[in-house]
Coordinates of C-alpha atoms in Angstrom, one line a residue:
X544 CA 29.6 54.4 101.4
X545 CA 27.5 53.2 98.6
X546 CA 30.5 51.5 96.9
X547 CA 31.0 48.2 98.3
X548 CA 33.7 46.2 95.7
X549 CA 37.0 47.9 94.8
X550 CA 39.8 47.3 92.0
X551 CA 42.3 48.6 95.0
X552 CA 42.3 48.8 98.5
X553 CA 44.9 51.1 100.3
X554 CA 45.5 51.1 104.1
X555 CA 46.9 54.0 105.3
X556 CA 47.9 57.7 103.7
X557 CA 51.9 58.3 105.1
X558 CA 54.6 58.2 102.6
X559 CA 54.3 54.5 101.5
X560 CA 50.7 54.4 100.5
X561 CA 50.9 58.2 99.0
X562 CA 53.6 57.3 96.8
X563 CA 52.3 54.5 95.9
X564 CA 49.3 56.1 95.0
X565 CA 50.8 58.5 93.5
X566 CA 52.9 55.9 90.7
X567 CA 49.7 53.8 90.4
X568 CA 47.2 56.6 89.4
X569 CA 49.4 57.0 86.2
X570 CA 48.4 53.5 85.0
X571 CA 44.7 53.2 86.4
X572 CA 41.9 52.8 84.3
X573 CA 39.5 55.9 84.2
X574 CA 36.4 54.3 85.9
X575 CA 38.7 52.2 88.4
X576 CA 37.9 52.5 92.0
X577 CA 40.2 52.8 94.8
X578 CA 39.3 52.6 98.5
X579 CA 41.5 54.2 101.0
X580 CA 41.3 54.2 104.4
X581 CA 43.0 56.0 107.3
X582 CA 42.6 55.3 111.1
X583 CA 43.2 59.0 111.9
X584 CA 41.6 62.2 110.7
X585 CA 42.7 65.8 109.4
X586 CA 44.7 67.7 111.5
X587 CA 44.3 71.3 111.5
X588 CA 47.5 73.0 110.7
X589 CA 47.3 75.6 112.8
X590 CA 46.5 73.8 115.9
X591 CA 49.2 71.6 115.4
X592 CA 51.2 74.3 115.2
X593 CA 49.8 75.6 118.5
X594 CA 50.6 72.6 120.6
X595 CA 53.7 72.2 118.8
X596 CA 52.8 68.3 118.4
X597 CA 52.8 65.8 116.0
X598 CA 49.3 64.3 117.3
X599 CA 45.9 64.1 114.9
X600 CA 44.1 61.3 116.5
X601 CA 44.8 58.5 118.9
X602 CA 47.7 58.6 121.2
X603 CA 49.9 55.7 119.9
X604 CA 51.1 54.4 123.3
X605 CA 47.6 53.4 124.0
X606 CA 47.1 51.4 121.1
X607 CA 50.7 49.0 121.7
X608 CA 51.2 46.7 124.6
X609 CA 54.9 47.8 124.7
X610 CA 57.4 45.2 126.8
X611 CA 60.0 47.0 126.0
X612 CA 59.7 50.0 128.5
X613 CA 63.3 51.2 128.3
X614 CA 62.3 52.2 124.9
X615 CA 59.8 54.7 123.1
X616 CA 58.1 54.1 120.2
X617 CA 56.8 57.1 117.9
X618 CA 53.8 57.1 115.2
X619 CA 51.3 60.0 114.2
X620 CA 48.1 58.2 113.8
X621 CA 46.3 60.9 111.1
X622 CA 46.3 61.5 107.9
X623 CA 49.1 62.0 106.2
X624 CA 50.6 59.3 108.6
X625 CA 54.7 60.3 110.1
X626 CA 54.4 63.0 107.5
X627 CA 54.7 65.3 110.6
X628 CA 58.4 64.7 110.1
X629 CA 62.4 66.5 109.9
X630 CA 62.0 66.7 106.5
X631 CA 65.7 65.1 106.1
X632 CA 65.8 62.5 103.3
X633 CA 69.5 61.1 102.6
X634 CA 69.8 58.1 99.9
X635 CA 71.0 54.8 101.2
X636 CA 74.7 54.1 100.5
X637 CA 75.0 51.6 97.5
X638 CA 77.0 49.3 99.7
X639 CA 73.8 49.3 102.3
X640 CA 72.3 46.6 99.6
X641 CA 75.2 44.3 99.8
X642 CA 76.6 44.3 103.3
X643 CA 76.5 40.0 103.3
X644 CA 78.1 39.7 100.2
X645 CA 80.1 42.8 101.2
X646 CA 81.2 42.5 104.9
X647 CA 79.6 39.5 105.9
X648 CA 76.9 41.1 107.9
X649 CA 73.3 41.2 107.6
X650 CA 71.8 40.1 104.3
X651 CA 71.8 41.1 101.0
X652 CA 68.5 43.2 99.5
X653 CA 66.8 41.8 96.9
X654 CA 67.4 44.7 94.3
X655 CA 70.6 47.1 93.7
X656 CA 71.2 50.5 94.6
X657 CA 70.6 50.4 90.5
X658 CA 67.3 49.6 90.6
X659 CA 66.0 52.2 93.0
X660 CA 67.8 55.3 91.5
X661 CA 65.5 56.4 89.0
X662 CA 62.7 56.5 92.0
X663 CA 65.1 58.5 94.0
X664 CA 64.8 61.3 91.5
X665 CA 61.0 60.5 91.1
X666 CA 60.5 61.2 95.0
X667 CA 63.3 63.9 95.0
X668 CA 61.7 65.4 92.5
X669 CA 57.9 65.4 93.9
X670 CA 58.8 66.2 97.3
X671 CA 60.3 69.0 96.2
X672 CA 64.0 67.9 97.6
X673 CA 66.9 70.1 98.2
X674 CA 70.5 69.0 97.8
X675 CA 73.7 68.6 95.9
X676 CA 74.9 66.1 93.4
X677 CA 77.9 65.3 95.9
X678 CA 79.4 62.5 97.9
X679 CA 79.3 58.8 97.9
X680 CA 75.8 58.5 96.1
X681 CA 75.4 58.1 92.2
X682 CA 73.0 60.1 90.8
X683 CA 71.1 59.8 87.3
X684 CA 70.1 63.7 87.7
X685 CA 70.4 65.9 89.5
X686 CA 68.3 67.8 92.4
X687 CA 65.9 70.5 91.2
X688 CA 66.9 73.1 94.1
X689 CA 69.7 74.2 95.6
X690 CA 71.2 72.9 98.7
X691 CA 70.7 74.6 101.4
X692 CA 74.3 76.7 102.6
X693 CA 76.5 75.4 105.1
X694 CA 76.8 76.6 108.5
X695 CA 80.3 77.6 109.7
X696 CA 81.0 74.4 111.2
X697 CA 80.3 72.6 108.0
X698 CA 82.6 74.7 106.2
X699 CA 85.7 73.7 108.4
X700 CA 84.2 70.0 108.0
X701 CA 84.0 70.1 104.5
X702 CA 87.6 71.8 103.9
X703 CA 89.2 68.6 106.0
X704 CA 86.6 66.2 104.2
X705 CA 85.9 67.3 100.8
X706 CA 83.2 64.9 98.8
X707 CA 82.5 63.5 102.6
X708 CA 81.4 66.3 104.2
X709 CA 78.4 67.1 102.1
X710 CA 75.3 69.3 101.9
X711 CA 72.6 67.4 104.0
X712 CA 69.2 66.5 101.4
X713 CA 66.0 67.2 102.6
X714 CA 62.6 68.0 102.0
X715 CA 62.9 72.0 103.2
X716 CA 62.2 74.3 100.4
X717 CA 65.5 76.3 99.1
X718 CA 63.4 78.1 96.4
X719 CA 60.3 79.5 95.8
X720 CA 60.0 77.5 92.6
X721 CA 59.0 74.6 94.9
X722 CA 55.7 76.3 95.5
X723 CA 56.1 76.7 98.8
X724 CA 58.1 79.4 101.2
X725 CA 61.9 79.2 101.8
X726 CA 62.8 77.3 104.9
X727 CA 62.9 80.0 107.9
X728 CA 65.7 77.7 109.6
X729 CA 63.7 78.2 112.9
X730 CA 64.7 74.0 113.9
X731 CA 61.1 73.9 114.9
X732 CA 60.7 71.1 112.0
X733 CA 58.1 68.9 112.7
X734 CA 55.6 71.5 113.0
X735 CA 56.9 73.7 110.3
X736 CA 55.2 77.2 110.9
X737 CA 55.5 78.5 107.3
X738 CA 54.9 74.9 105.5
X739 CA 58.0 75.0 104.2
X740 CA 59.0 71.2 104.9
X741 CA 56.9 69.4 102.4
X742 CA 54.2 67.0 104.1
X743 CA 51.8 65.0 102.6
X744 CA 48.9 66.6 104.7
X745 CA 49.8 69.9 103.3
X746 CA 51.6 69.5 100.1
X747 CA 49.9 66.0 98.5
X748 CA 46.1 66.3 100.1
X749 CA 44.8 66.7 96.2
X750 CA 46.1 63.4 95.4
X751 CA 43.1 62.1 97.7
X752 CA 40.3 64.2 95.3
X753 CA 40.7 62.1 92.5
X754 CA 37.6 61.2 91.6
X755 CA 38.9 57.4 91.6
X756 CA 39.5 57.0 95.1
X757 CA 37.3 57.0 97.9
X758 CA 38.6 58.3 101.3
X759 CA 37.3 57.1 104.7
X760 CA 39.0 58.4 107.6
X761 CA 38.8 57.3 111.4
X762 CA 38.2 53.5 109.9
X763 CA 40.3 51.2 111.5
X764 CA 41.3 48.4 109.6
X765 CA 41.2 45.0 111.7
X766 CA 42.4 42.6 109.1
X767 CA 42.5 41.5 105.7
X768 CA 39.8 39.2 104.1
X769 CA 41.7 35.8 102.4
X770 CA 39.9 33.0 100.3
X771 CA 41.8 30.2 98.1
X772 CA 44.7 32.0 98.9
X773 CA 44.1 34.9 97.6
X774 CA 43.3 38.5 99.7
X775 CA 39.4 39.3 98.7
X776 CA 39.4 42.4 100.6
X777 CA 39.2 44.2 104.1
X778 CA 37.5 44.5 107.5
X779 CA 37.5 47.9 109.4
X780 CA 35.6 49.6 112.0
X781 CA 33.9 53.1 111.1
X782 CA 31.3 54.7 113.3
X783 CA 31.3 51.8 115.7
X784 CA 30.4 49.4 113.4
X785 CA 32.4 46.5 111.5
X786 CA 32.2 46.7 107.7
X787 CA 33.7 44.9 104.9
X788 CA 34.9 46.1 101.4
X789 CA 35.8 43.8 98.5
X790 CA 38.9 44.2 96.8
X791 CA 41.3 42.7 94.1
X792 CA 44.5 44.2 95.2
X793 CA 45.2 45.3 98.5
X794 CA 47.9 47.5 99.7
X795 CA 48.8 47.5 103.8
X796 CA 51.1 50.6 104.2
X797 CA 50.2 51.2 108.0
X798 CA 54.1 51.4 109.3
X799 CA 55.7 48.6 110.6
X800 CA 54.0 48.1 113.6
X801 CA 50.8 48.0 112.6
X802 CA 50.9 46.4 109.6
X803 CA 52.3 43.0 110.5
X804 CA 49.3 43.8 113.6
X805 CA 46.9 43.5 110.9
X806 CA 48.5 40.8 108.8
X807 CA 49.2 38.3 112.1
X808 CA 45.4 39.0 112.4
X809 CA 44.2 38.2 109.4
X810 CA 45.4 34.5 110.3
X811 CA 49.0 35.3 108.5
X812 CA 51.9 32.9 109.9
X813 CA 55.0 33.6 107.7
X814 CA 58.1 32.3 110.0
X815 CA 59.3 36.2 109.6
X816 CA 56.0 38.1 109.9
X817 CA 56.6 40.6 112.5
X818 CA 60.2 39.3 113.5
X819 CA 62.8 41.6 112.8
X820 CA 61.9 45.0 114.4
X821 CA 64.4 47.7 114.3
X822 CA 65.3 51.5 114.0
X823 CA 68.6 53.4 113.7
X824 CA 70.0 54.6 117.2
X825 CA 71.5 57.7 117.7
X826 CA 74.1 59.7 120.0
X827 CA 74.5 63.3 120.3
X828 CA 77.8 64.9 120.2
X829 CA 78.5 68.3 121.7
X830 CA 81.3 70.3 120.6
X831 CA 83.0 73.4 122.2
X832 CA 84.8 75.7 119.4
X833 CA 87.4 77.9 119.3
X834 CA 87.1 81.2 117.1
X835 CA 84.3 79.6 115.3
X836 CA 81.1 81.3 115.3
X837 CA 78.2 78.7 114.5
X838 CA 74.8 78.6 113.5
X839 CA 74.6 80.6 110.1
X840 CA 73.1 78.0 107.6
X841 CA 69.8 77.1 105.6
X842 CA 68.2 75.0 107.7
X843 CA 67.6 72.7 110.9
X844 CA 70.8 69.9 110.0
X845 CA 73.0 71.3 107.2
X846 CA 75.3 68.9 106.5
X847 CA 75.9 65.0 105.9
X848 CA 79.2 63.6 107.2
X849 CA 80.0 60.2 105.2
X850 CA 83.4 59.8 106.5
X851 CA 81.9 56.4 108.4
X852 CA 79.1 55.5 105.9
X853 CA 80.9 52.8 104.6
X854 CA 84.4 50.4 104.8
X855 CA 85.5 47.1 105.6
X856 CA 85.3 48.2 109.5
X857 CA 81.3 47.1 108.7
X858 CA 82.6 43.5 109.8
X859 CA 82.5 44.1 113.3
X860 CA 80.6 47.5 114.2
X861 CA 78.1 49.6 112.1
X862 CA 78.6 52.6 109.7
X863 CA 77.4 55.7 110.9
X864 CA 75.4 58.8 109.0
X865 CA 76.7 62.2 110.6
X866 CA 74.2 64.7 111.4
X867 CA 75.7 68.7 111.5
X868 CA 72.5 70.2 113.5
X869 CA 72.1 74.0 113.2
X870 CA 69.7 74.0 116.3
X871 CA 71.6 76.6 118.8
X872 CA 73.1 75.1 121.7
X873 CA 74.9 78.0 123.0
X874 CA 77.4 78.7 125.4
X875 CA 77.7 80.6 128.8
X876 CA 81.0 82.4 128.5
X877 CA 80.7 86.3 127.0
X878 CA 81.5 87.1 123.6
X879 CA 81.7 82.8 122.5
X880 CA 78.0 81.9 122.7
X881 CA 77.9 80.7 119.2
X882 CA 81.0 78.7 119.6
X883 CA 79.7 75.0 119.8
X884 CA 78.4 73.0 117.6
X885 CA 75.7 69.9 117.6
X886 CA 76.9 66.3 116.0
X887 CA 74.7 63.2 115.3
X888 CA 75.7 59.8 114.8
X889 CA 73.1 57.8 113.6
X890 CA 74.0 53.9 113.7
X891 CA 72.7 51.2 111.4
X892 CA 71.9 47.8 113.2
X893 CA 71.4 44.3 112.7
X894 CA 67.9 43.2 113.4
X895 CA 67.5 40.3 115.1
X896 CA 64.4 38.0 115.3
X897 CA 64.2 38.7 118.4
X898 CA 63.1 41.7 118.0
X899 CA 59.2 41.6 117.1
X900 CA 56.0 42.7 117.0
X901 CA 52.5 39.7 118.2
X902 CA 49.6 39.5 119.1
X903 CA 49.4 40.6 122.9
X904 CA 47.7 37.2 124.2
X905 CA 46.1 39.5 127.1
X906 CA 44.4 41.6 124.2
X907 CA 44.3 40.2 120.8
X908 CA 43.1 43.9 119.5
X909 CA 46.6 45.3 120.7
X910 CA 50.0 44.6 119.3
X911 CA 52.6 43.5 121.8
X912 CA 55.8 45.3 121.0
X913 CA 59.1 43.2 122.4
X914 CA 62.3 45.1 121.8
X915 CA 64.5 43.9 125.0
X916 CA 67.6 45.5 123.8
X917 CA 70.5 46.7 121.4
X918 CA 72.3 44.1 119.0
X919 CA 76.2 43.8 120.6
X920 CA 76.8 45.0 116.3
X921 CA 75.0 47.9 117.4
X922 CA 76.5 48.4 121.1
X923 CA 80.3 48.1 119.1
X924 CA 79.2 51.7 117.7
X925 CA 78.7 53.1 120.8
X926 CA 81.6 51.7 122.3
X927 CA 83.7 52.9 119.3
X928 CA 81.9 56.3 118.9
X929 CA 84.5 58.0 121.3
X930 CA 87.3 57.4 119.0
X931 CA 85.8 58.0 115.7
X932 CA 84.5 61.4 117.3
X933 CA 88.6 62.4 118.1
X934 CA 89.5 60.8 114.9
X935 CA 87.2 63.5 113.0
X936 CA 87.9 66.0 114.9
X937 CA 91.5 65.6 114.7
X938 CA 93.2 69.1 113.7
X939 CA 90.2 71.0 113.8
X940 CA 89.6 74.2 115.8
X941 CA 87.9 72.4 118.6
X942 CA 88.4 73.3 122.4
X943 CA 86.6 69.5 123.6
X944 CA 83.7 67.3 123.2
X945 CA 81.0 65.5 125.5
X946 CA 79.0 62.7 124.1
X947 CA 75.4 63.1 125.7
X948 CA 74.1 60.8 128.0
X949 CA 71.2 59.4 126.9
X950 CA 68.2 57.5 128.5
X951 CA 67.3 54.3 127.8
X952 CA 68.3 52.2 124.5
X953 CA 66.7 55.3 122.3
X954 CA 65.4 55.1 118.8
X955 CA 64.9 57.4 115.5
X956 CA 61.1 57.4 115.0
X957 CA 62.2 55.2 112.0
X958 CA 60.8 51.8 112.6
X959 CA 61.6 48.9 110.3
X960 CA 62.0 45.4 109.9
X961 CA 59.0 43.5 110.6
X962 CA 57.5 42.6 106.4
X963 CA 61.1 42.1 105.2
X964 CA 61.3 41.6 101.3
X965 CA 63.9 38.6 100.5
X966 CA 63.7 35.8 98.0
X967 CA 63.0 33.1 100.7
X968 CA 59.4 33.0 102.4
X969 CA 61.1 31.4 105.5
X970 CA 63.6 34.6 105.7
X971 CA 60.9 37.1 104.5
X972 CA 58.0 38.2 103.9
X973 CA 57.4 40.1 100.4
X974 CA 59.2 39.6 97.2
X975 CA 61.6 42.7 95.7
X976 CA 58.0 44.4 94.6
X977 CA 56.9 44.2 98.2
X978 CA 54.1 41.3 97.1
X979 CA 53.5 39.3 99.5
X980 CA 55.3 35.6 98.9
X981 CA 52.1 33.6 98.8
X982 CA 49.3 36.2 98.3
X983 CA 50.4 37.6 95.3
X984 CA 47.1 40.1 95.1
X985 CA 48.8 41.5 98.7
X986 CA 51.2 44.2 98.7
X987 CA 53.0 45.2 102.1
X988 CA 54.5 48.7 101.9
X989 CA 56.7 51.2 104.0
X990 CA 59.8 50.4 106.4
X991 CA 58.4 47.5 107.4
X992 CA 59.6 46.1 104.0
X993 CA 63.5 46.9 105.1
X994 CA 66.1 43.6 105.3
X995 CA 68.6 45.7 107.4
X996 CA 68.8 48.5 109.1
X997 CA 71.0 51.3 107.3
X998 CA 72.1 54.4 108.8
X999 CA 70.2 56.3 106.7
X1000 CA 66.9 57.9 107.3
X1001 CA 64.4 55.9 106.1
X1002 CA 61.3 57.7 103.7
X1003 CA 62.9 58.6 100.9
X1004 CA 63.7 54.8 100.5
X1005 CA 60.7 53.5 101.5
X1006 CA 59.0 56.2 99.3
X1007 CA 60.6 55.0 96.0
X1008 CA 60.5 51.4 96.6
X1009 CA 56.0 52.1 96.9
X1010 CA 56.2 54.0 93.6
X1011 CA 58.6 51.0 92.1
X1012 CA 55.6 48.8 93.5
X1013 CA 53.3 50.3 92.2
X1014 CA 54.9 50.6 89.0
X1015 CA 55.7 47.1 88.7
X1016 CA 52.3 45.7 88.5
X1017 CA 51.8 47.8 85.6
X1018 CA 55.3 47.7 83.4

């Protein structure tokens, strides 16, 4: 690399440091130059598909020090980052900002549901989203495709919850308009074999030939450079050698385990740096039916139950998103093999300090990961799940239930928490447009970023708030 001094450098190429990329390319000056750099490589498509993995570099168990070994943690080191993903991309409720002021829980965000919209429809619209303008979530327009249809279980959810029971949004094409093929509704989702689900490997790779940037994959970054407080660029390892780029703005989007790695070892020591760590837990829900035959639908989860998304019951356990899966899980008996259907309640949380990601004092090049357990806000869920499953099911034609055991405390592959934006530097670590409190040339992207934990999956969120970043320095 013959380039040595960047306007920008960007760490990492998953959601947060695409989209951001994607918003700040708009406003960039025509000779500017933009570093990025990626700790994995290219995956070939096809052998991904083979293995039927989401791997493309590193395994990332051996890069943590995890002391938490009742729980897993999940991250595709290659580029195009946890693009490898569901493709299911629900808006946070616009109580989810508020649940302090609200409920008494948690904390407030920094910005309104209000504030994000409009970069809800940017994403939506990029990614190629399908959905319908129903439910609980305000919308300034609406989706560009079709939801995908219901299955038949849906249908009888819907008819006892109308406006709750709603068309699940996600990133599987409905239309050929998208560019790419109509979702085959095979549920083998995370290695989509018709590239259906949009990923940025795939579907945004031409971002990364703009002539502007400069693309260096397999270079680890090992810290940020900081002078006068101010961040004058970064140090990674490419080739097996340590090398240095200048920058004036630098952009850490390397999840949020990584990235408050790479922050605490840069010589960073915000009180909340790191603290924080969290990700939705989930229970499965199986459900024998009676005269109901299942699994028709569009695609992998068709629809979004909302009927616990939000309510003054948020004082003393967590809302839930319902997943309807349309992933066959059939039955023995003859003739009633499609008669069941797959539930998913996904819990929000409130993260603790506790809960946080150091520097492993064994091995200062690994992060230690401490997660011990499950917030008593979070364990109310599960002890109230039970109920709320009769409660929904109430008056439907359903034969019984069984909650699924499940091993360990669990976890989402959505991991959050650790760069929290907030207003106070003792409370958080980056400002509204995810700029870092005292390095104001520092901007901290992706999940990381999150104040609570909503029930919600997390990209499309943490995809609009990098392209409100980026816009932000700008406008």
């Amino acid at each position: 690399m013959s380039q040595k001094s960047f306007s920008l450098a960007v760490v990492g190429t998953g959601f947060a440091s695409t989209f951001f990329l994607l918003e700040y390319l708009k406003y960039a000056r025509k000779d500017e130059r933009i570093l990025v750099l990626e700790r994995g490589r290219r995956v070939d498509p096809a052998l991904r598909l083979q293995r039927r993995g989401i791997f493309g570099g590193p395994g990332f168990n051996d890069l943590i020090i995890n002391r938490t070994p009742q729980k897993g943690w999940v991250q595709n080191i290659a580029f195009g980052g946890g693009s490898c993903w569901t493709g299911n991309t629900p808006r946070m409720h616009p109580n989810d900002f508020h649940t302090h002021s609200l409920y008494g829980v948690g904390t407030d965000w920094p910005l309104t549901y209000e504030d994000i919209e409009p970069y809800y429809v940017r994403v939506e619209h990029a990614m190629g989203i399908a959905g319908a303008s129903e439910g609980p979530f305000p919308r300034s327009e609406p989706y560009r495709y079709p939801a995908h249809r219901f299955n038949a279980f849906d249908e009888v959810l819907a008819a006892k919850y109308p406006g709750q029971h709603i068309h699940f949004p996600s990133a599987r094409s409905s239309s050929v308009e998208t560019g790419r093929p109509v979702c085959c509704a095979s549920g083998v989702c995370s290695v989509c074999p018709i590239s259906s689900k949009f990923q940025i490997d795939l579907h945004m790779a031409q971002l990364y030939d703009d002539p502007r940037i400069t693309l260096l994959l397999e270079a680890e970054v090992e810290r940020v450079d900081i002078e006068a407080g101010q961040v004058t660029g970064v140090q990674y390892r490419r080739d097996g050698r340590e090398q240095h780029a200048a920058a004036d703005l630098v952009a850490v989007g390397a999840h949020a385990i990584m990235t408050p790695f790479i922050l605490l070892r840069s010589g960073l020591s915000d009180p909340a740096l790191g603290r924080y760590l969290n990700e939705q837990i989930s229970r499965d829900v199986q459900i024998d039916l009676v005269g109901v035959d299942n699994y028709g639908g569009g695609q992998a989860v068709t629809g979004l139950g909302a009927m616990f998304l939000d309510g003054a019951f948020r004082r003393d356990r967590p809302a839930c998103l319902v997943e309807n899966w349309n992933v066959p899980w059939l039955r023995a008996e003859h003739g009633r093999w499609r008669q069941r259907a797959l539930l998913k309640f996904v819990f929000e949380d409130l993260p603790s300090a506790d809960n946080h990601v150091a520097l492993a004092p064994e091995d200062g090049s690994k992060p230690a990961i401490h997660y011990p357990r499950a917030s008593s806000y979070m364990q109310a869920g599960f002890d109230s799940l039970e109920g709320r499953v009769t409660e929904l099911l109430s008056g439907l034609p359903v034969e019984s239930f069984h909650i699924l055991p499940k091993q360990g405390i669990g976890g989402s592959a959505h991991i959050q928490g650790t760069t929290r934006m907030g207003t106070d530097p003792q409370t958080s670590v980056v400002d509204a447009d995810l700029r870092h409190h005292a390095l104001r040339n520092l901007l901290v992207l992706g999940g990381g970023s999150f104040p609570t934990c909503p029930a919600a999956n997390p990209t499309l969120t943490l995809s609009a708030l990098s392209m409100r970043a980026a816009e932000r320095l700008f406008v």
